[in-house]
Amino acid sequence: MNWGEITVDALRTSFGVTAAAYALAAIGLNLQFGFTGLMNFGHIASLAAGAYGVAIPLEEGAPLWLALLCGLAASIVVSLFLGLPALRLRLDYLAIATIAGGEILRLILRSRWAEPVTQGVYGIQQFSDSFFDLNPYPTGPTDRIGIGDFSYDGRSLWVMTVCWSLVIIGTLVVWMLIKSPWGRAIKAVREDEYAARSLGKNVFFLRMQSFTIGGVFGALAGMLLAFDRNVNPDFYLVVFTFLIYAVMLLGGAGTILGPIVGAILYWFMFEWLDGFVLSSIQDGWYGEALEESDAGPIRFVLLGLGLVLLIVFRPQGIFGKKEEVLLSDS
Amino acid sequence: MTRSSVAVPDSSPAPDLSSVASAPGASKPDPILCVKQFRKSFGAFTAADVDYLEIQRHAITALIGPNGAGKTTLFNLITGFETADQGSCLFNEHEISNLRNWQIARKGIVRTFQHTRALTKLTVLENMLLAAPRQYGEKLLRSCGWKWRGQDASNTGKAMDLLDRFSLAHMADEYAGTLSGGQRKLLEMARALMAEPELIMLDEPLAGVNPVLGEAILEHIKDVCAGGTTVLFVEHDMPAVQAISDWVVCMAEGIVIAEGTHAEVGQNPLVLEAYLGGSVPRGTVSVSDSESESQTSAEEPEPAASQATSGNQKQQES
Ligand SMILES: Nc1ncnc2c1ncn2[C@@H]1O[C@H](COP(=O)(O)OP(=O)(O)OP(=O)(O)O)[C@@H](O)[C@H]1O
Ligand SMILES: [Mg+2]
């Protein structure tokens, strides 16, 4: 077993495009769930809105800036569609309504009659040229940038650069919002909406604002994932929302740096376990009991175990404050 | 108008209620609030059915009545936390029964809750700052930037003044969730005052507060009123009601059964009948006496008044 290689591989993934996109999506979810207390189980719908919103205009030949605006607009429309009815409900219904809303959007996107626009189950490919035209890094087949094995090809590095920059900007924006009186008001809404109302806060409006801004962060993450890969409706399954939840809870819901740390840590653990399980099988640690094809499921089992242990021993996440968890909501 | 200045002249312009008839629905010289035919039913049960009630401006009005009389329900109706089945409510001659609860709060009616609603994961100071009215940085677009900082700083000064008066200043940076039940009651009242209401509605401000602090709170309530805020409060502690209220309204089974000064209401046979035992609102006990009474254990059989108080304390702990 090559421990060094496993670790470097894991490190590479933990700073890669996927981790960056999850961090960005988790920033949005953290604003909604961590700070405002909105149980949004359909966050993936915002990613889908961003991805399709940017991919469809680009396919039709629109310039990049216009496509980006379309992606943001699409996510705002989706947030309004989900939020306007659902945020008037009691908060536990919000969870159900957002799951349903997310699924409905996905089913529409992959439906036959939407095929002329969304290309249905096939998804949209090869639309991101105008994004990669801006890439300043060399993209030759042998060009790799980094130190030794901790290196990326120019294409990935370009997406990563944009994505991590957005993560940093997003973190600063959220930090500024949360420290402001507006942030105090949404935290009050999270704690006790009736108390907030008795002090003259428009709870519905505050929730709507937070929900929409969170959705915009989700859309940005969706766009960057779309540039990096393709757009396919089955990427936007409800389960992926829960991966974003895992990332956010790992770092600590309701903390400023939680999403970043959570994303890096999550993907490090994920990739490290993957490498570890695979090479331990190859080294014959378990004799005939396990084959290489078992590695995939086992790493998920171990990852799940890790998350459970985290919840038991550090329920507030890496960055959360223990006191906050101990305060009961009675 | 600031209420944070500690020195308030004792010579408040006492509202003249002597000419007002002590009968339910009596009209007052200068009503701030006027409730007409307000009714709320839960299923077949009518929790509140108030024919006509005026609340005098700049006065301290106490709302009393046995448990389940509909006092909290009336509070909820006035502040928009329940929608009335019918009826209207005029605040400064403007209809408010069609407004949402937060709009009513912005109009100047701020209430506290019988079961305290502290924002547990905000600090005590944040709880206070939240309540400040007309905050510049509460609009999303203005919250980015630094322009709200000046206002926030002056609000902080005011909040600390108020916390100081309610003996909570040393807890300013603690989470509100770490406060005891009585401290939460204090915080909620301080927070409501921070909102600079024109009419403050306190639902059992003394429940669970120790007698010494209770007496201080009564003084605060008087100061608040002297500072120009109208006070409407629900309280089961009769000596406290006697000590500070200019006017007493008594409800039973959802209906206003009596109105008048404390002495008048205390002698009203309907009121005595409404309270089991009929001995409660006589008001012969001095404040300190009865407060040491209510401090005794809740299990002991007590006169109805302190039974009511301790009953409420129990409710709050559940
Ligand atoms: N949401 C509700 N659903 C059903 N019944 C209710 C509801 N709220 C209040 N009630 C009923 O209305 C009646 C009046 O309740 P309310 O809370 O107004 O009493 P109260 O005068 O404040 O009593 P206390 O002194 O114990 O606080 C009670 O009998 C109660 O059971
Ligand atoms: Mg009550």
XYZ file of C-alpha atoms and ligand atoms in Angstrom:
680
model
C 0.000 0.000 0.000
C 1.242 3.437 -0.945
C 0.028 5.724 1.816
C 1.599 8.805 0.283
C -0.094 8.310 -3.029
C -3.476 7.734 -1.431
C -3.088 10.885 0.612
C -1.947 13.062 -2.275
C -4.802 11.775 -4.420
C -7.210 12.612 -1.638
C -5.707 16.070 -1.242
C -6.037 16.720 -4.934
C -9.706 15.830 -4.865
C -10.364 17.839 -1.731
C -9.319 21.031 -3.507
C -10.759 20.017 -6.861
C -13.690 21.334 -8.830
C -16.290 19.145 -7.172
C -15.220 20.140 -3.680
C -15.222 23.812 -4.664
C -18.693 23.531 -6.156
C -19.992 21.745 -3.069
C -18.509 24.457 -0.893
C -20.309 27.086 -2.939
C -23.597 25.196 -2.799
C -23.137 24.639 0.926
C -22.660 28.382 1.471
C -26.126 28.897 0.043
C -27.650 26.059 2.026
C -25.948 27.340 5.159
C -27.567 30.730 4.716
C -30.945 29.052 4.338
C -30.663 26.288 6.908
C -27.849 27.306 9.224
C -28.769 30.947 9.655
C -32.443 31.186 8.757
C -33.574 27.716 9.831
C -35.217 26.856 6.518
C -35.316 23.113 5.896
C -34.659 23.253 2.188
C -34.429 19.680 0.948
C -34.643 20.773 -2.675
C -31.442 22.792 -2.866
C -30.364 20.709 -5.837
C -33.145 22.408 -7.825
C -31.181 25.650 -7.621
C -28.127 23.885 -9.032
C -30.262 22.496 -11.829
C -31.737 25.914 -12.535
C -28.275 27.447 -12.735
C -26.911 24.664 -14.936
C -29.776 24.577 -17.402
C -30.164 28.330 -17.243
C -26.612 28.747 -18.478
C -26.420 25.727 -20.789
C -29.526 26.338 -22.873
C -28.666 29.922 -23.930
C -25.042 28.943 -24.640
C -26.249 26.121 -26.850
C -28.403 28.593 -28.722
C -25.304 30.714 -29.273
C -25.869 33.423 -26.677
C -22.797 35.244 -25.315
C -21.395 34.050 -21.999
C -22.467 37.058 -19.903
C -26.043 36.725 -21.094
C -26.066 33.014 -20.347
C -24.735 33.644 -16.846
C -27.469 36.185 -16.240
C -30.024 33.679 -17.513
C -28.698 31.086 -15.073
C -29.031 33.474 -12.145
C -32.480 34.567 -13.289
C -33.560 30.936 -13.602
C -32.511 30.220 -10.038
C -34.384 33.266 -8.761
C -37.492 32.159 -10.619
C -37.194 28.665 -9.146
C -36.693 30.118 -5.645
C -39.768 32.295 -6.018
C -41.825 29.410 -7.375
C -40.831 27.185 -4.470
C -40.672 29.861 -1.818
C -43.786 31.923 -2.384
C -46.154 29.075 -1.587
C -43.879 26.973 0.635
C -42.549 29.700 2.929
C -46.099 30.563 3.929
C -46.516 27.054 5.276
C -45.334 25.836 8.607
C -41.654 25.108 8.412
C -41.926 21.326 8.549
C -44.034 21.429 5.411
C -41.331 23.432 3.723
C -39.118 20.340 3.794
C -41.726 18.265 1.988
C -42.635 20.996 -0.457
C -39.009 21.567 -1.450
C -38.325 17.850 -1.974
C -41.378 17.702 -4.196
C -40.441 20.903 -5.995
C -36.929 19.647 -6.699
C -38.213 16.376 -8.112
C -40.825 18.133 -10.214
C -38.176 20.338 -11.766
C -35.962 17.359 -12.539
C -38.826 15.415 -14.073
C -39.781 18.380 -16.226
C -36.200 18.779 -17.387
C -35.932 15.137 -18.430
C -39.460 14.862 -19.810
C -40.106 14.093 -23.436
C -42.022 17.231 -24.212
C -39.232 19.435 -22.872
C -36.751 17.609 -25.089
C -36.565 20.294 -27.797
C -35.147 22.668 -25.196
C -33.481 20.511 -22.546
C -32.635 17.474 -24.700
C -34.437 15.324 -22.147
C -32.604 12.362 -20.697
C -29.587 12.932 -22.936
C -28.701 16.237 -21.356
C -26.720 19.039 -22.948
C -23.082 18.581 -23.943
C -20.356 20.724 -25.426
C -21.752 24.115 -24.657
C -18.976 25.541 -22.526
C -16.446 26.642 -25.149
C -16.987 30.325 -24.515
C -16.244 29.764 -20.813
C -12.994 27.928 -21.536
C -11.966 30.540 -24.101
C -11.211 32.710 -21.104
C -8.912 30.062 -19.598
C -5.444 31.579 -19.016
C -3.756 28.260 -18.182
C -2.021 26.015 -20.735
C -4.258 23.141 -21.811
C -1.948 20.866 -23.760
C -2.478 17.116 -23.190
C 0.652 16.853 -21.038
C 0.414 20.201 -19.253
C -0.086 19.818 -15.514
C 0.157 22.602 -13.004
C 1.133 21.927 -9.413
C 3.740 20.119 -7.345
C 4.355 16.510 -8.280
C 1.187 14.492 -8.049
C -0.644 17.390 -6.448
C -1.363 18.950 -9.804
C -4.248 19.686 -12.100
C -4.724 20.026 -15.838
C -5.271 23.559 -17.092
C -8.954 23.046 -17.784
C -9.802 21.899 -14.276
C -7.586 24.552 -12.774
C -9.531 27.259 -14.579
C -12.878 26.011 -13.211
C -11.286 25.639 -9.785
C -9.908 29.166 -9.864
C -13.290 30.642 -10.692
C -15.095 28.434 -8.217
C -12.789 28.970 -5.234
C -12.805 32.712 -5.960
C -16.579 32.651 -5.814
C -16.375 30.628 -2.605
C -14.183 33.289 -1.022
C -16.351 36.157 -2.259
C -19.474 34.285 -1.153
C -18.038 33.669 2.293
C -17.207 37.351 2.665
C -20.673 38.371 1.507
C -22.358 35.964 3.927
C -20.076 37.131 6.720
C -21.034 40.738 6.049
C -24.732 39.904 5.857
C -24.721 37.857 9.045
C -22.921 40.517 11.069
C -25.406 43.158 9.946
C -28.815 43.933 11.454
C -30.329 41.949 8.591
C -28.375 38.906 9.701
C -29.533 39.430 13.259
C -33.103 39.508 12.024
C -32.832 36.250 10.058
C -31.198 34.542 13.033
C -34.100 35.757 15.144
C -36.473 34.264 12.603
C -34.608 30.980 12.946
C -34.824 31.073 16.741
C -38.445 32.074 17.195
C -40.567 33.510 14.452
C -43.237 34.724 16.866
C -40.767 36.737 18.888
C -39.462 38.218 15.644
C -42.998 39.087 14.591
C -43.794 40.686 17.928
C -40.861 43.027 17.300
C -42.124 44.047 13.885
C -40.064 41.786 11.633
C -41.623 40.703 8.361
C -40.775 37.041 8.762
C -42.048 35.881 5.399
C -40.075 38.520 3.531
C -36.863 37.815 5.440
C -37.227 34.094 4.745
C -37.873 34.783 1.093
C -34.754 36.931 0.835
C -32.555 34.359 2.498
C -34.062 31.541 0.452
C -33.431 33.395 -2.800
C -29.857 34.406 -2.004
C -29.092 30.846 -0.927
C -30.546 29.674 -4.232
C -28.241 32.014 -6.166
C -25.196 30.417 -4.516
C -26.604 27.030 -5.453
C -27.062 28.182 -9.031
C -23.453 29.380 -9.268
C -22.299 25.975 -8.063
C -24.574 24.322 -10.602
C -23.173 26.432 -13.420
C -19.566 25.613 -12.602
C -20.294 21.910 -12.318
C -22.053 22.171 -15.663
C -19.023 23.834 -17.270
C -16.748 21.198 -15.813
C -18.860 18.258 -16.881
C -22.068 18.313 -18.834
C -25.655 18.879 -17.957
C -27.695 15.786 -17.286
C -31.030 15.683 -15.483
C -30.068 12.696 -13.384
C -27.316 14.599 -11.674
C -30.040 16.609 -9.949
C -31.521 13.808 -7.858
C -32.770 14.709 -4.395
C -30.006 12.633 -2.771
C -27.411 15.148 -3.832
C -29.089 17.737 -1.643
C -28.227 15.501 1.274
C -24.574 15.386 0.251
C -24.604 19.173 0.461
C -26.210 18.846 3.880
C -23.441 16.444 4.903
C -20.811 18.935 3.789
C -22.499 21.781 5.659
C -23.076 19.814 8.871
C -19.524 18.499 8.798
C -18.132 22.024 8.820
C -20.789 23.292 11.200
C -24.181 24.691 10.245
C -24.583 28.335 11.039
C -20.863 29.098 10.935
C -19.104 31.289 8.408
C -16.233 28.959 7.479
C -18.185 25.733 7.917
C -19.057 25.186 4.249
C -15.455 25.574 3.050
C -13.948 23.336 5.692
C -16.768 20.859 5.356
C -16.350 20.539 1.608
C -12.589 20.060 1.776
C -12.835 17.566 4.604
C -15.718 15.647 3.085
C -13.979 15.124 -0.225
C -10.693 14.316 1.460
C -12.336 11.618 3.561
C -14.263 10.339 0.584
C -11.256 10.021 -1.695
C -8.910 8.781 0.987
C -11.280 5.988 1.992
C -11.706 5.133 -1.667
C -7.964 4.784 -2.171
C -7.474 2.981 1.104
C -10.204 0.412 0.577
C -9.157 -0.259 -2.989
C -5.486 -0.744 -2.272
C -6.135 -2.816 0.830
C -8.249 -5.138 -1.281
C -5.557 -5.255 -3.937
C -2.995 -6.069 -1.255
C -5.136 -9.003 -0.246
C -5.812 -7.879 3.325
C -9.138 -9.644 3.346
C -8.147 -12.745 1.359
C -10.927 -13.885 -0.907
C -13.656 -12.123 1.100
C -13.668 -8.889 -0.899
C -13.122 -8.065 -4.511
C -12.184 -4.774 -6.155
C -15.770 -4.156 -7.175
C -16.726 -4.048 -3.481
C -14.619 -0.962 -2.893
C -17.305 1.474 -4.018
C -20.025 0.385 -1.587
C -17.595 -0.094 1.298
C -16.244 3.429 1.141
C -19.804 4.753 1.396
C -20.381 2.568 4.446
C -17.202 3.901 6.038
C -18.049 7.472 5.102
C -21.481 7.063 6.646
C -19.865 5.645 9.774
C -17.558 8.645 9.920
C -20.459 11.065 9.681
C -22.330 9.221 12.427
C -19.272 9.394 14.661
C -19.017 13.099 13.958
C -22.626 13.662 14.965
C -22.096 11.695 18.163
C -18.854 13.342 19.219
C -19.104 16.757 17.632
C -22.725 17.514 16.874
C -21.964 21.154 16.243
C -19.627 20.312 13.337
C -15.966 21.218 13.101
C -16.491 24.940 13.499
C -19.705 25.103 15.474
C -19.867 26.205 19.070
C -20.722 23.513 21.539
C -22.780 25.898 23.667
C -25.160 26.501 20.798
C -26.045 22.839 20.542
C -26.566 22.576 24.267
C -29.079 25.412 24.343
C -32.409 23.717 24.079
C -35.151 25.312 22.067
C -37.745 24.886 24.786
C -38.829 59.933 23.075
C -36.298 57.906 24.966
C -37.140 55.762 27.888
C -33.587 54.921 28.670
C -32.975 57.976 30.795
C -32.965 56.668 34.314
C -34.260 59.743 36.065
C -37.939 60.017 35.323
C -39.944 62.591 37.211
C -42.374 60.994 39.598
C -44.954 63.641 38.871
C -46.350 61.963 35.765
C -49.404 63.643 34.296
C -51.731 61.205 36.032
C -54.608 60.452 33.701
C -57.849 61.539 35.214
C -60.030 58.485 35.325
C -62.065 59.611 38.325
C -64.954 60.731 36.174
C -65.150 57.430 34.304
C -68.034 55.175 35.246
C -66.902 51.847 36.635
C -68.917 49.670 34.320
C -67.842 47.330 31.505
C -67.472 49.261 28.283
C -67.058 52.638 29.973
C -65.664 55.286 27.656
C -62.457 57.028 28.653
C -61.373 60.639 28.124
C -58.507 59.773 25.758
C -58.531 56.159 24.555
C -55.452 54.849 22.748
C -57.072 51.516 21.994
C -60.694 50.757 21.380
C -61.933 47.189 21.009
C -65.380 46.585 19.563
C -67.243 43.301 19.542
C -64.065 41.274 19.349
C -64.829 37.583 19.351
C -62.722 34.462 19.021
C -63.989 30.906 19.221
C -62.027 27.684 19.201
C -64.575 25.251 17.858
C -67.723 25.645 19.913
C -65.825 27.284 22.779
C -65.750 31.068 22.874
C -62.410 32.071 24.336
C -62.945 35.830 24.089
C -66.013 37.894 23.443
C -65.347 41.513 24.294
C -68.254 43.812 23.592
C -66.567 47.146 24.036
C -63.367 48.144 25.771
C -61.337 51.331 25.767
C -57.803 51.643 27.092
C -56.810 55.042 28.420
C -53.694 56.668 26.973
C -50.740 57.275 29.336
C -52.347 55.092 31.998
C -51.466 51.717 33.445
C -54.334 49.353 32.878
C -54.364 45.932 34.487
C -56.237 43.025 32.947
C -57.175 40.460 35.556
C -59.317 37.380 35.656
C -59.133 33.720 36.650
C -57.184 31.171 34.631
C -58.706 30.592 31.239
C -60.608 33.865 31.314
C -59.366 34.777 27.853
C -56.818 37.429 28.787
C -54.021 36.010 26.674
C -56.482 35.387 23.880
C -57.495 39.053 23.964
C -53.804 40.011 23.826
C -53.346 37.728 20.835
C -56.333 39.247 19.085
C -55.204 42.830 19.631
C -51.648 42.135 18.484
C -52.700 40.057 15.498
C -51.328 36.743 16.722
C -54.830 35.313 16.361
C -57.371 36.484 13.862
C -60.688 37.461 15.335
C -63.848 35.819 14.087
C -65.397 39.253 14.046
C -65.005 42.693 15.499
C -62.681 45.621 15.145
C -59.844 47.174 17.038
C -58.900 50.826 16.724
C -55.419 52.011 17.665
C -55.188 55.793 17.686
C -58.458 55.731 15.774
C -57.005 53.558 13.022
C -58.350 50.107 12.330
C -55.660 47.509 13.051
C -57.577 44.244 13.163
C -56.926 43.743 9.442
C -53.146 44.122 9.815
C -50.567 41.374 10.251
C -48.934 40.970 13.638
C -45.608 42.489 12.560
C -47.360 45.479 11.032
C -49.207 46.055 14.288
C -45.885 45.908 16.127
C -44.484 48.558 13.796
C -47.515 50.738 14.463
C -46.398 50.855 18.076
C -48.026 47.991 19.971
C -45.384 45.643 21.334
C -46.372 42.692 23.476
C -44.572 40.135 25.572
C -45.583 36.525 25.870
C -46.855 34.612 28.856
C -44.529 31.793 27.845
C -41.342 33.687 27.239
C -39.847 33.675 23.805
C -36.175 34.421 24.284
C -34.093 34.039 21.134
C -31.890 31.421 22.709
C -28.946 31.351 20.306
C -28.637 35.096 20.157
C -26.834 36.894 22.929
C -28.774 38.983 25.393
C -27.437 42.126 23.755
C -28.381 40.882 20.284
C -31.873 40.198 21.583
C -32.069 43.826 22.604
C -30.556 45.254 19.432
C -32.943 43.217 17.338
C -35.851 45.100 18.818
C -34.614 48.597 18.009
C -37.069 50.297 15.669
C -36.358 51.641 12.178
C -32.981 49.970 11.773
C -31.124 51.199 8.717
C -29.166 47.985 8.217
C -32.154 45.708 8.371
C -32.852 46.224 4.683
C -30.923 43.625 2.722
C -29.232 46.026 0.326
C -28.204 48.445 3.036
C -26.862 45.692 5.268
C -23.816 45.332 3.026
C -21.587 48.193 3.961
C -20.896 50.105 7.102
C -23.511 52.806 7.195
C -25.600 51.024 9.798
C -22.786 50.921 12.326
C -23.407 54.348 13.817
C -27.027 53.603 14.533
C -26.128 50.203 15.918
C -23.592 51.743 18.278
C -26.082 54.209 19.699
C -28.648 51.415 19.987
C -26.081 49.400 21.912
C -25.700 52.211 24.415
C -29.426 52.351 24.875
C -29.703 48.590 25.171
C -27.027 48.482 27.871
C -28.874 51.191 29.804
C -32.048 49.163 29.729
C -30.275 45.918 30.593
C -28.711 47.691 33.504
C -32.122 48.685 34.794
C -33.296 45.105 34.542
C -30.179 43.721 36.273
C -29.101 41.919 33.119
C -26.118 44.014 32.088
C -23.627 41.435 33.332
C -25.250 38.851 31.057
C -25.129 41.008 27.924
C -22.712 38.748 26.029
C -24.176 35.437 27.158
C -26.568 33.480 25.012
C -30.140 34.240 25.972
C -30.653 30.488 26.237
C -28.475 30.432 29.341
C -30.815 32.765 31.242
C -33.107 31.481 33.956
C -36.869 31.585 33.546
C -37.246 34.802 35.495
C -34.346 36.449 33.696
C -35.960 35.595 30.392
C -39.089 37.353 31.569
C -36.994 40.417 32.334
C -35.190 40.227 29.020
C -38.450 40.037 27.167
C -39.765 43.120 28.881
C -36.537 45.032 28.309
C -36.596 43.950 24.677
C -40.154 45.170 24.245
C -39.167 48.536 25.709
C -36.224 48.705 23.334
C -38.758 48.749 20.508
C -40.035 52.115 21.820
C -43.699 51.145 21.727
C -46.539 53.552 22.185
C -48.536 50.818 23.884
C -46.740 48.009 25.659
C -48.697 44.881 26.512
C -47.153 42.685 29.186
C -48.517 39.197 29.742
C -47.774 38.356 33.376
C -44.523 40.314 33.759
C -44.067 39.151 37.343
C -44.586 35.419 36.896
C -41.468 33.668 38.135
C -39.631 36.843 39.116
C -38.357 37.112 42.671
C -40.174 39.574 44.962
C -37.377 42.110 45.280
C -36.848 42.286 41.549
C -40.614 42.180 41.110
C -40.924 45.368 43.080
C -38.213 46.935 40.945
C -40.105 45.897 37.827
C -43.231 47.555 39.124
C -41.201 50.731 39.507
C -39.954 50.334 35.925
C -43.476 49.943 34.698
C -44.425 53.177 36.443
C -41.392 54.904 34.940
C -42.239 53.593 31.513
C -45.714 54.997 31.847
C -44.402 58.307 33.138
C -42.153 58.397 30.091
C -45.223 58.461 27.873
C -45.851 54.813 27.079
C -49.251 53.360 27.729
C -49.165 50.094 29.635
C -51.627 47.226 29.498
C -50.670 44.227 31.562
C -52.065 40.896 32.689
C -51.217 39.909 36.224
C -52.474 37.487 38.831
C -50.626 39.124 41.697
C -53.325 41.387 43.135
C -51.163 43.529 45.404
C -48.985 44.320 42.412
C -52.050 45.244 40.423
C -53.172 47.446 43.249
C -49.785 49.059 43.597
C -49.426 50.373 40.084
C -52.603 50.258 38.065
C -54.722 53.296 37.345
C -57.514 51.164 36.001
C -58.444 47.507 36.286
C -60.356 45.419 33.777
C -61.609 42.021 34.869
C -62.423 39.244 32.455
C -64.111 35.919 33.082
C -65.091 33.278 30.567
C -64.111 35.520 27.707
C -66.265 38.461 28.759
C -65.310 41.735 30.438
C -67.297 41.533 33.645
C -66.032 44.598 35.462
C -63.992 47.751 35.036
C -62.947 50.402 37.475
C -60.265 51.443 39.885
C -58.729 48.670 41.905
C -60.984 49.366 44.884
C -64.128 49.411 42.796
C -63.337 46.172 41.020
C -62.314 44.558 44.284
C -65.743 45.138 45.724
C -67.649 44.038 42.652
C -69.638 40.893 43.543
C -69.319 39.573 39.987
C -65.549 39.668 40.307
C -65.542 37.965 43.675
C -67.784 35.309 42.248
C -65.567 34.794 39.219
C -62.607 33.900 41.390
C -63.224 30.694 43.288
C -63.188 31.510 46.958
C -63.950 35.096 46.146
C -61.206 36.424 48.402
C -58.647 37.489 45.889
C -58.947 41.032 44.624
C -59.617 42.594 47.970
C -56.215 44.173 47.907
C -55.816 44.505 51.638
C -52.501 42.681 51.645
C -49.453 44.852 51.231
C -47.169 44.221 48.272
C -44.267 42.835 50.219
C -46.499 40.560 52.261
C -48.039 38.765 49.355
C -44.831 38.543 47.433
C -43.205 36.632 50.198
C -46.313 34.485 50.118
C -45.939 33.665 46.473
C -42.346 32.810 47.138
C -43.394 29.897 49.304
C -43.576 26.505 47.708
C -46.128 25.906 45.023
C -47.455 22.745 46.627
C -48.885 24.516 49.651
C -52.532 25.414 49.368
C -52.651 29.184 49.153
C -55.290 31.801 48.536
C -56.421 31.810 44.940
C -54.166 34.616 43.841
C -50.887 32.975 44.616
C -52.227 29.643 43.484
C -52.827 31.220 40.150
C -49.332 32.624 40.062
C -47.625 29.420 40.962
C -49.829 27.548 38.516
C -48.471 29.763 35.828
C -44.945 29.213 36.904
C -45.483 25.535 36.525
C -46.890 25.974 33.061
C -43.834 27.856 32.053
C -41.469 25.208 33.144
C -43.237 22.506 31.187
N -55.296 27.832 20.401
C -56.305 27.453 21.210
N -57.078 26.402 20.880
C -58.099 26.028 21.678
N -58.428 26.635 22.816
C -57.700 27.703 23.196
C -56.597 28.167 22.419
N -56.079 29.240 23.032
C -56.786 29.426 24.144
N -57.779 28.514 24.254
C -58.755 28.432 25.313
O -59.244 29.703 25.560
C -59.424 29.906 26.937
C -58.774 31.193 27.352
O -57.393 31.020 27.279
P -56.380 32.187 27.636
O -55.021 31.678 27.391
O -56.792 33.416 26.927
O -56.620 32.350 29.191
P -55.924 33.352 30.192
O -56.977 34.260 30.687
O -54.732 33.966 29.594
O -55.532 32.370 31.358
P -54.209 32.342 32.270
O -54.440 33.276 33.383
O -54.166 30.948 32.759
O -53.070 32.688 31.415
C -58.863 28.695 27.648
O -59.917 27.927 28.130
C -58.117 27.947 26.586
O -58.296 26.568 26.732
Mg -52.760 33.937 29.900
